[in-house]
Amino acid sequence: MRNRMFLKEQRELVNNLCVKTYLEILGYYGITVAPRGLAIFASPFDEVGRLYVDKHINRFRLSHGKLTGGTLDLACALFKETPNHIVRNITLYRIDLLWSKCGSRSGAIW
């Protein structure tokens, strides 16, 4: 039970880290539209389209699908893994670099 609670807390912490910074760590660079608080990236998925990151709510959405969410949701979609697997292996998915860049701060850090 305690391990489950720890994993749930870890999932929430990771999911609230900066989505834009995570994409940049993974090698994706986009255009930032400052007045609207959006960062626009080419879709990292097979489909053609764009990925939008909203600074105000720190969530992404795809222009061509219903996929939305935070950092952990994005990592799960990119690597086709479960949230628990990603949280247990943060180094493999470069979340450790994101953690060191963002600290314990949640939300967007543009």
Coordinates of C-alpha atoms in Angstrom, one line a residue:
M1 CA 0.0 0.0 0.0
R2 CA 2.8 2.4 0.9
N3 CA 4.6 1.7 -2.3
R4 CA 1.4 2.5 -4.3
M5 CA 1.0 5.8 -2.5
F6 CA 4.7 6.7 -3.2
L7 CA 4.2 5.9 -6.9
K8 CA 1.0 8.0 -7.1
E9 CA 2.8 11.0 -5.6
Q10 CA 5.8 10.5 -8.0
R11 CA 3.4 10.3 -11.0
E12 CA 1.7 13.5 -10.0
L13 CA 5.1 15.3 -9.4
V14 CA 6.4 14.2 -12.8
N15 CA 3.2 15.0 -14.7
N16 CA 3.4 18.6 -13.4
L17 CA 7.0 19.3 -14.5
C18 CA 7.4 21.7 -17.5
V19 CA 6.3 20.0 -20.7
K20 CA 8.1 22.5 -23.0
T21 CA 11.4 21.9 -21.2
Y22 CA 10.9 18.1 -21.4
L23 CA 10.4 18.3 -25.2
E24 CA 13.6 20.4 -25.5
I25 CA 15.6 17.9 -23.4
L26 CA 14.4 15.2 -25.8
G27 CA 15.7 17.2 -28.8
Y28 CA 12.4 18.8 -30.0
Y29 CA 12.5 22.6 -30.6
G30 CA 9.5 24.7 -31.4
I31 CA 8.3 28.2 -31.8
T32 CA 7.2 30.1 -28.7
V33 CA 4.3 32.5 -29.2
A34 CA 4.7 34.7 -26.1
P35 CA 1.5 36.8 -26.1
R36 CA -0.7 33.7 -26.3
G37 CA 1.5 31.6 -24.0
L38 CA 1.9 28.8 -26.5
A39 CA 4.8 26.8 -27.7
I40 CA 4.3 25.0 -31.1
F41 CA 6.2 21.9 -32.0
A42 CA 6.1 19.6 -35.0
S43 CA 4.3 16.4 -33.9
P44 CA 6.8 13.9 -32.4
F45 CA 4.4 11.1 -33.4
D46 CA 4.0 9.4 -36.8
E47 CA 1.0 11.5 -37.7
V48 CA 1.6 14.9 -39.4
G49 CA 0.4 17.8 -37.3
R50 CA 1.5 20.0 -34.5
L51 CA 1.9 19.7 -30.8
Y52 CA 0.8 22.7 -28.7
V53 CA 2.0 23.4 -25.2
D54 CA 0.0 25.9 -23.2
K55 CA 2.2 27.8 -20.7
H56 CA -0.7 28.8 -18.4
I57 CA -1.9 25.3 -17.7
N58 CA 1.3 23.4 -18.6
R59 CA -0.4 20.9 -20.7
F60 CA 0.1 19.7 -24.3
R61 CA -2.4 18.9 -27.0
L62 CA -2.1 17.5 -30.5
S63 CA -3.7 19.3 -33.4
H64 CA -4.7 16.0 -35.0
G65 CA -5.9 13.9 -32.2
K66 CA -7.4 13.8 -28.7
L67 CA -4.1 13.2 -26.9
T68 CA -3.6 15.8 -24.1
G69 CA -1.9 15.9 -20.8
G70 CA 1.2 16.7 -18.8
T71 CA 4.8 15.6 -18.9
L72 CA 4.2 12.0 -17.8
D73 CA 1.3 11.6 -20.2
L74 CA 3.6 12.8 -23.0
A75 CA 6.4 10.4 -22.0
C76 CA 3.9 7.5 -21.9
A77 CA 2.7 8.3 -25.4
L78 CA 6.2 8.8 -26.8
F79 CA 7.8 5.7 -25.4
K80 CA 4.6 3.6 -25.3
E81 CA 5.2 2.7 -21.6
T82 CA 3.0 2.8 -18.5
P83 CA 3.3 5.6 -16.0
N84 CA 4.7 3.4 -13.3
H85 CA 7.4 2.0 -15.5
I86 CA 8.5 5.5 -16.5
V87 CA 8.5 6.8 -12.9
R88 CA 10.6 3.8 -11.8
N89 CA 13.1 4.4 -14.6
I90 CA 13.4 8.2 -14.8
T91 CA 17.0 8.2 -16.0
L92 CA 16.1 6.1 -19.0
Y93 CA 13.4 8.6 -20.1
R94 CA 15.5 11.6 -19.2
I95 CA 13.1 12.9 -16.6
D96 CA 16.1 13.1 -14.2
L97 CA 17.5 15.9 -16.5
L98 CA 14.1 17.6 -16.3
W99 CA 14.0 17.2 -12.6
S100 CA 17.5 18.8 -12.2
K101 CA 16.6 21.6 -14.5
C102 CA 13.2 22.4 -12.9
G103 CA 14.0 21.3 -9.3
S104 CA 10.8 20.5 -7.4
R105 CA 9.0 23.4 -9.0
S106 CA 5.9 22.3 -10.8
G107 CA 4.4 24.2 -13.8
A108 CA 5.9 25.8 -16.9
I109 CA 9.3 27.5 -16.6
W110 CA 9.6 29.5 -19.8

